[in-house]
Structures are given as structure tokens and as C-alpha cells.
Amino acid sequence: MKFLVTAGPTREHLDPVRFLSNPSSGKMGFAVAAAAIRAGHEAVLVAGPVSLRTPRGARRIDVVSACGMLDALKREIASADVLVMSAAVADWRPAECSASKLKKSEMDGVLRLVRNPDILQSLHPLKGSRFFAGFAAETGDPEAEALRKMRDKGLDMIIANDVSSPGCGFAVSTNRVSVYCADGSRTDLPLMRKSAVAARIVKMICALARGREAGCRSR
Ligand code: C5P
């Protein structure tokens, strides 16, 4: 199968040297792409600005903003079997982006923002029989929000974690997640390295997608 995986933050520029972003390292998405390749699949990584080496065998497309990520995914989705959205997409962007550096004297302390598109919702009309998985990074018990996001974004699976608990979430090498599937199942994984979390996620996706797609080689 072909896995299309997003990773990292997006940057929403207000001028060439200033942007809104978040501390996502991209480790989880890169681990998912690497795990897909290890399991015998094809992987295309659509990555926001991160400083990670591309997993051997993955094709990487670098993007900057949420709109750039959406454009890249629209080009790639037709040939994909699975979409895993692990990118921490910025929900807002500056209403205007200046082509040249804004001078302090030109800024009045007010930054007008507009909503970014929700990438998963925008891609939903192109979903067909493809398997869509998302991540929900929450502070506190993530279950209610995760289930809401799975429903609202039309997902087959959502991987939820409490980013405020030790060893979880942004910029660390471990994660503890709960995996919710549209069939109502819930799997709680222990605190593990992100590479091990990714291997379990790929295996679960394969098991669920096997009925839909020929050629899945789950290990
Ligand atoms: O940011 P949020 O908690 O809504 O993210 C949940 C899921 O939705 C993640 O998989 C994320 O990659 C995706 N997302 C998206 N488009 C956005 C924001 C988030 O597809 N604008």
C-alpha cells in the first residue's frame, strides 16, 4: 500500500522572517513513514520545517504552510491508499504576508488572523475507500475531543495523546497513545519509543484496511 504521511509543524509567515508556528519536531510522522517502509509499504512524507533525516526509502516533499501542505496532499492523494495526518497544522495564519520584512514602526501590535483550511476535512471528498488516520494532541483526558475529531473529520482512526503528561507529545522520543477506530474499538498503548508506537499504528491500519485494499503485507 502507499502511505501518505504528514509530519512536523506548519509555519504561517507574516513576513519573510516572522511566522506563527508550534514546537512539533516531526518525529512521530517520520517514525510512521519509516515503520510503513519497514512493513513493506511505500511512503511519501509531506513535511513541514523539521530537522530530521528522511527515512531511507521514503519520498519527501517539504512544505512550509498549511495551504502548501494541502496543495501537496491534493496532488498526492489520488495514488495513496492511506493518509496519516500527524502534522501539527496551524489553525490560523496572518491575514496578510508582506513580501519584505516589516519594520517595527509599521507594526501596531495587532495581528489580524484568518482560519486555515482543515486539511482532513478538505480532503474528505477525495477519500473514497482510502484509510484516513489523524492525531489528537490534547492536554488532559483526550478521549472526548478525540472522538469528536474522528467524527467531524470523517476519520477511520484517531491516535490520541495527552501532551501534558511526562514523556508524551511534542519534541520527545517517546509517546503514550490511545488508538480509537471508527468501529468503536479503543487500544491503549503503554509509554513507548515513537518508533514502536508507529510500528503498532501501521500494523493496526493494515489490519483494518486489509479488507479494502489488496496487497497489504502487515507484519
Ligand atoms: O489540530 P487538531 O487537534 O484539530 O488536529 C487533529 C487532526 O487534524 C490532526 O491529524 C491534524 O493533522 C489534522 N488537522 C488538519 N487541518 C488543520 C488542523 C489539524 O488536517 N487545519
Short mmCIF file of C-alpha atoms and ligand atoms in Angstrom, two decimals:
data_model
loop_
_atom_site.label_atom_id
_atom_site.label_comp_id
_atom_site.label_asym_id
_atom_site.label_seq_id
_atom_site.Cartn_x
_atom_site.Cartn_y
_atom_site.Cartn_z
CA MET A 1 0.00 0.00 0.00
CA LYS A 2 1.05 3.61 -0.37
CA PHE A 3 1.15 5.59 2.88
CA LEU A 4 0.93 9.36 2.63
CA VAL A 5 2.17 10.77 5.94
CA THR A 6 2.36 14.36 7.14
CA ALA A 7 4.78 15.46 9.82
CA GLY A 8 6.05 18.47 11.72
CA PRO A 9 4.64 21.92 12.25
CA THR A 10 3.47 24.41 9.66
CA ARG A 11 4.79 27.96 9.56
CA GLU A 12 2.43 30.80 8.83
CA HIS A 13 4.51 33.78 7.78
CA LEU A 14 3.63 37.42 8.31
CA ASP A 15 6.81 38.48 6.53
CA PRO A 16 9.93 36.63 5.30
CA VAL A 17 11.47 36.45 8.79
CA ARG A 18 8.48 36.14 11.13
CA PHE A 19 5.93 33.37 11.47
CA LEU A 20 3.40 31.63 13.73
CA SER A 21 4.20 28.00 14.46
CA ASN A 22 4.40 25.34 17.20
CA PRO A 23 7.09 23.08 18.69
CA SER A 24 6.28 19.89 16.74
CA SER A 25 9.53 18.05 15.92
CA GLY A 26 8.07 15.79 13.22
CA LYS A 27 9.40 12.67 14.99
CA MET A 28 6.05 10.87 15.14
CA GLY A 29 5.26 11.29 11.44
CA PHE A 30 8.78 10.37 10.36
CA ALA A 31 8.52 7.27 12.55
CA VAL A 32 5.20 6.32 10.89
CA ALA A 33 6.76 6.66 7.42
CA ALA A 34 9.78 4.58 8.49
CA ALA A 35 7.51 1.91 10.02
CA ALA A 36 5.42 1.73 6.84
CA ILE A 37 8.56 1.16 4.78
CA ARG A 38 9.83 -1.49 7.22
CA ALA A 39 6.47 -3.26 6.83
CA GLY A 40 6.96 -3.39 3.06
CA HIS A 41 4.87 -0.39 2.01
CA GLU A 42 5.59 2.75 0.04
CA ALA A 43 5.75 6.04 1.97
CA VAL A 44 5.53 9.66 0.90
CA LEU A 45 6.30 12.16 3.66
CA VAL A 46 4.87 15.64 3.41
CA ALA A 47 6.94 17.52 5.97
CA GLY A 48 6.73 20.95 7.48
CA PRO A 49 10.01 22.60 8.52
CA VAL A 50 11.86 20.00 10.63
CA SER A 51 15.47 18.99 11.09
CA LEU A 52 15.18 15.22 10.68
CA ARG A 53 16.77 12.86 8.20
CA THR A 54 14.40 11.38 5.63
CA PRO A 55 13.78 7.69 6.38
CA ARG A 56 15.56 5.51 3.83
CA GLY A 57 13.16 4.64 1.03
CA ALA A 58 10.65 7.43 1.70
CA ARG A 59 9.90 10.15 -0.82
CA ARG A 60 9.84 13.53 0.92
CA ILE A 61 8.01 16.68 -0.07
CA ASP A 62 8.90 19.74 2.01
CA VAL A 63 6.22 22.33 2.63
CA VAL A 64 6.01 25.43 4.82
CA SER A 65 2.41 26.45 5.45
CA ALA A 66 -0.93 24.70 5.96
CA CYS A 67 -2.05 25.83 2.49
CA GLY A 68 1.18 24.46 1.00
CA MET A 69 0.60 21.16 2.80
CA LEU A 70 -2.95 20.95 1.48
CA ASP A 71 -1.77 21.63 -2.10
CA ALA A 72 0.87 18.88 -1.85
CA LEU A 73 -1.65 16.40 -0.45
CA LYS A 74 -4.19 17.17 -3.17
CA ARG A 75 -1.52 16.25 -5.73
CA GLU A 76 -0.57 13.01 -3.93
CA ILE A 77 -3.84 11.69 -2.55
CA ALA A 78 -5.11 10.04 -5.76
CA SER A 79 -2.32 7.46 -5.71
CA ALA A 80 -2.37 6.85 -1.93
CA ASP A 81 -4.14 4.09 0.00
CA VAL A 82 -3.61 5.52 3.47
CA LEU A 83 -3.33 9.09 4.79
CA VAL A 84 -1.81 9.59 8.23
CA MET A 85 -2.04 13.23 9.34
CA SER A 86 0.48 13.58 12.12
CA ALA A 87 1.40 17.16 11.26
CA ALA A 88 0.64 19.85 13.83
CA VAL A 89 -1.11 22.15 11.40
CA ALA A 90 -1.52 25.78 12.46
CA ASP A 91 -5.20 26.62 12.70
CA TRP A 92 -4.68 30.31 11.87
CA ARG A 93 -2.47 32.33 9.58
CA PRO A 94 -1.81 36.06 9.31
CA ALA A 95 -4.39 37.69 7.04
CA GLU A 96 -1.55 39.26 5.07
CA CYS A 97 2.03 38.22 4.39
CA SER A 98 4.39 41.05 3.50
CA ALA A 99 6.91 40.29 0.74
CA SER A 100 9.56 42.31 2.59
CA LYS A 101 10.48 42.46 6.28
CA LEU A 102 8.03 44.62 8.21
CA LYS A 103 9.63 47.48 10.07
CA LYS A 104 8.80 47.79 13.77
CA SER A 105 7.40 51.22 13.01
CA GLU A 106 4.95 49.64 10.51
CA MET A 107 3.54 47.26 13.16
CA ASP A 108 0.90 48.46 15.59
CA GLY A 109 0.78 45.40 17.88
CA VAL A 110 -2.34 44.00 16.20
CA LEU A 111 -2.06 40.90 14.03
CA ARG A 112 -5.16 40.00 12.04
CA LEU A 113 -5.57 36.27 11.55
CA VAL A 114 -7.68 34.14 9.21
CA ARG A 115 -8.56 30.46 9.63
CA ASN A 116 -6.52 27.90 7.77
CA PRO A 117 -8.44 25.20 5.94
CA ASP A 118 -8.91 21.99 7.90
CA ILE A 119 -6.81 19.69 5.74
CA LEU A 120 -8.58 16.45 6.66
CA GLN A 121 -11.99 17.97 6.05
CA SER A 122 -10.83 19.48 2.75
CA LEU A 123 -9.55 16.10 1.56
CA HIS A 124 -12.64 14.19 2.66
CA PRO A 125 -14.42 14.47 -0.73
CA LEU A 126 -11.39 12.67 -2.24
CA LYS A 127 -11.31 9.93 0.42
CA GLY A 128 -13.20 7.16 -1.37
CA SER A 129 -12.07 3.82 0.09
CA ARG A 130 -8.80 5.29 1.37
CA PHE A 131 -7.96 4.89 5.06
CA PHE A 132 -7.66 8.22 6.88
CA ALA A 133 -5.97 8.47 10.30
CA GLY A 134 -5.41 11.58 12.37
CA PHE A 135 -3.77 12.53 15.64
CA ALA A 136 -5.31 14.42 18.55
CA ALA A 137 -2.85 16.10 20.87
CA GLU A 138 -4.76 17.31 23.91
CA THR A 139 -3.95 18.47 27.42
CA GLY A 140 -5.85 16.36 29.94
CA ASP A 141 -8.00 13.33 29.14
CA PRO A 142 -8.10 13.30 25.33
CA GLU A 143 -10.97 10.84 24.79
CA ALA A 144 -13.94 13.15 24.30
CA GLU A 145 -12.08 15.52 21.97
CA ALA A 146 -10.51 12.63 20.05
CA LEU A 147 -13.87 11.02 19.39
CA ARG A 148 -15.36 14.36 18.33
CA LYS A 149 -12.48 14.98 15.91
CA MET A 150 -12.73 11.46 14.45
CA ARG A 151 -16.42 12.09 13.73
CA ASP A 152 -16.11 15.69 12.49
CA LYS A 153 -13.13 14.91 10.24
CA GLY A 154 -14.60 11.65 8.89
CA LEU A 155 -11.65 9.53 10.07
CA ASP A 156 -11.22 5.77 10.27
CA MET A 157 -8.80 6.10 13.17
CA ILE A 158 -7.60 8.74 15.60
CA ILE A 159 -4.50 8.44 17.73
CA ALA A 160 -4.88 10.49 20.90
CA ASN A 161 -2.34 11.57 23.44
CA ASP A 162 -2.21 13.83 26.45
CA VAL A 163 0.70 16.10 25.57
CA SER A 164 0.86 17.43 29.14
CA SER A 165 1.83 14.03 30.60
CA PRO A 166 5.54 13.18 31.01
CA GLY A 167 7.26 11.54 28.02
CA CYS A 168 4.41 12.38 25.64
CA GLY A 169 3.82 14.66 22.74
CA PHE A 170 5.94 17.34 21.16
CA ALA A 171 9.70 17.04 20.67
CA VAL A 172 10.30 13.94 22.81
CA SER A 173 11.22 10.47 21.52
CA THR A 174 8.52 8.60 23.42
CA ASN A 175 4.75 8.71 23.40
CA ARG A 176 1.78 7.09 25.13
CA VAL A 177 -1.28 6.97 22.92
CA SER A 178 -4.78 5.59 22.78
CA VAL A 179 -5.98 4.49 19.36
CA TYR A 180 -9.69 4.89 18.59
CA CYS A 181 -11.21 3.36 15.48
CA ALA A 182 -14.45 4.15 13.71
CA ASP A 183 -15.68 0.63 14.55
CA GLY A 184 -15.79 1.72 18.21
CA SER A 185 -12.65 -0.07 19.37
CA ARG A 186 -10.08 1.52 21.69
CA THR A 187 -6.48 0.33 22.20
CA ASP A 188 -4.31 1.86 24.91
CA LEU A 189 -0.60 1.51 24.23
CA PRO A 190 1.98 1.88 27.02
CA LEU A 191 4.69 4.59 27.01
CA MET A 192 6.96 3.50 24.16
CA ARG A 193 9.53 4.93 21.77
CA LYS A 194 7.80 6.71 18.88
CA SER A 195 9.28 4.12 16.50
CA ALA A 196 7.46 1.35 18.43
CA VAL A 197 4.21 3.38 18.56
CA ALA A 198 4.50 3.90 14.81
CA ALA A 199 5.01 0.17 14.15
CA ARG A 200 1.85 -0.65 16.13
CA ILE A 201 -0.15 2.04 14.31
CA VAL A 202 0.97 0.79 10.89
CA LYS A 203 0.07 -2.77 11.89
CA MET A 204 -3.39 -1.70 13.07
CA ILE A 205 -4.01 0.32 9.90
CA CYS A 206 -3.03 -2.66 7.76
CA ALA A 207 -5.31 -4.99 9.68
CA LEU A 208 -8.26 -2.60 9.23
CA ALA A 209 -7.50 -1.69 5.63
CA ARG A 210 -6.83 -5.29 4.56
CA GLY A 211 -10.49 -5.81 3.74
CA ARG A 212 -10.48 -2.79 1.45
CA GLU A 213 -7.15 -2.98 -0.30
CA ALA A 214 -5.35 -5.90 -1.88
CA GLY A 215 -1.66 -6.36 -1.27
CA CYS A 216 -1.37 -5.28 2.34
CA ARG A 217 1.60 -7.02 3.90
CA SER A 218 1.01 -6.49 7.62
CA ARG A 219 3.74 -7.88 9.91
O1 C5P B 1 -5.44 20.50 15.43
P1 C5P B 1 -6.43 19.37 15.65
O2 C5P B 1 -6.44 18.86 17.04
O3 C5P B 1 -7.79 19.63 15.07
O4 C5P B 1 -5.79 18.14 14.80
C1 C5P B 1 -6.47 16.90 14.70
C2 C5P B 1 -6.07 16.28 13.38
O5 C5P B 1 -6.47 17.15 12.30
C3 C5P B 1 -4.59 16.03 13.17
O6 C5P B 1 -4.44 14.80 12.49
C4 C5P B 1 -4.13 17.19 12.31
O7 C5P B 1 -3.03 16.85 11.49
C5 C5P B 1 -5.37 17.49 11.48
N1 C5P B 1 -5.54 18.90 11.10
C6 C5P B 1 -5.86 19.20 9.78
N2 C5P B 1 -6.02 20.51 9.40
C7 C5P B 1 -5.90 21.51 10.30
C8 C5P B 1 -5.62 21.22 11.66
C9 C5P B 1 -5.43 19.90 12.02
O8 C5P B 1 -5.98 18.27 8.97
N3 C5P B 1 -6.06 22.77 9.89
#
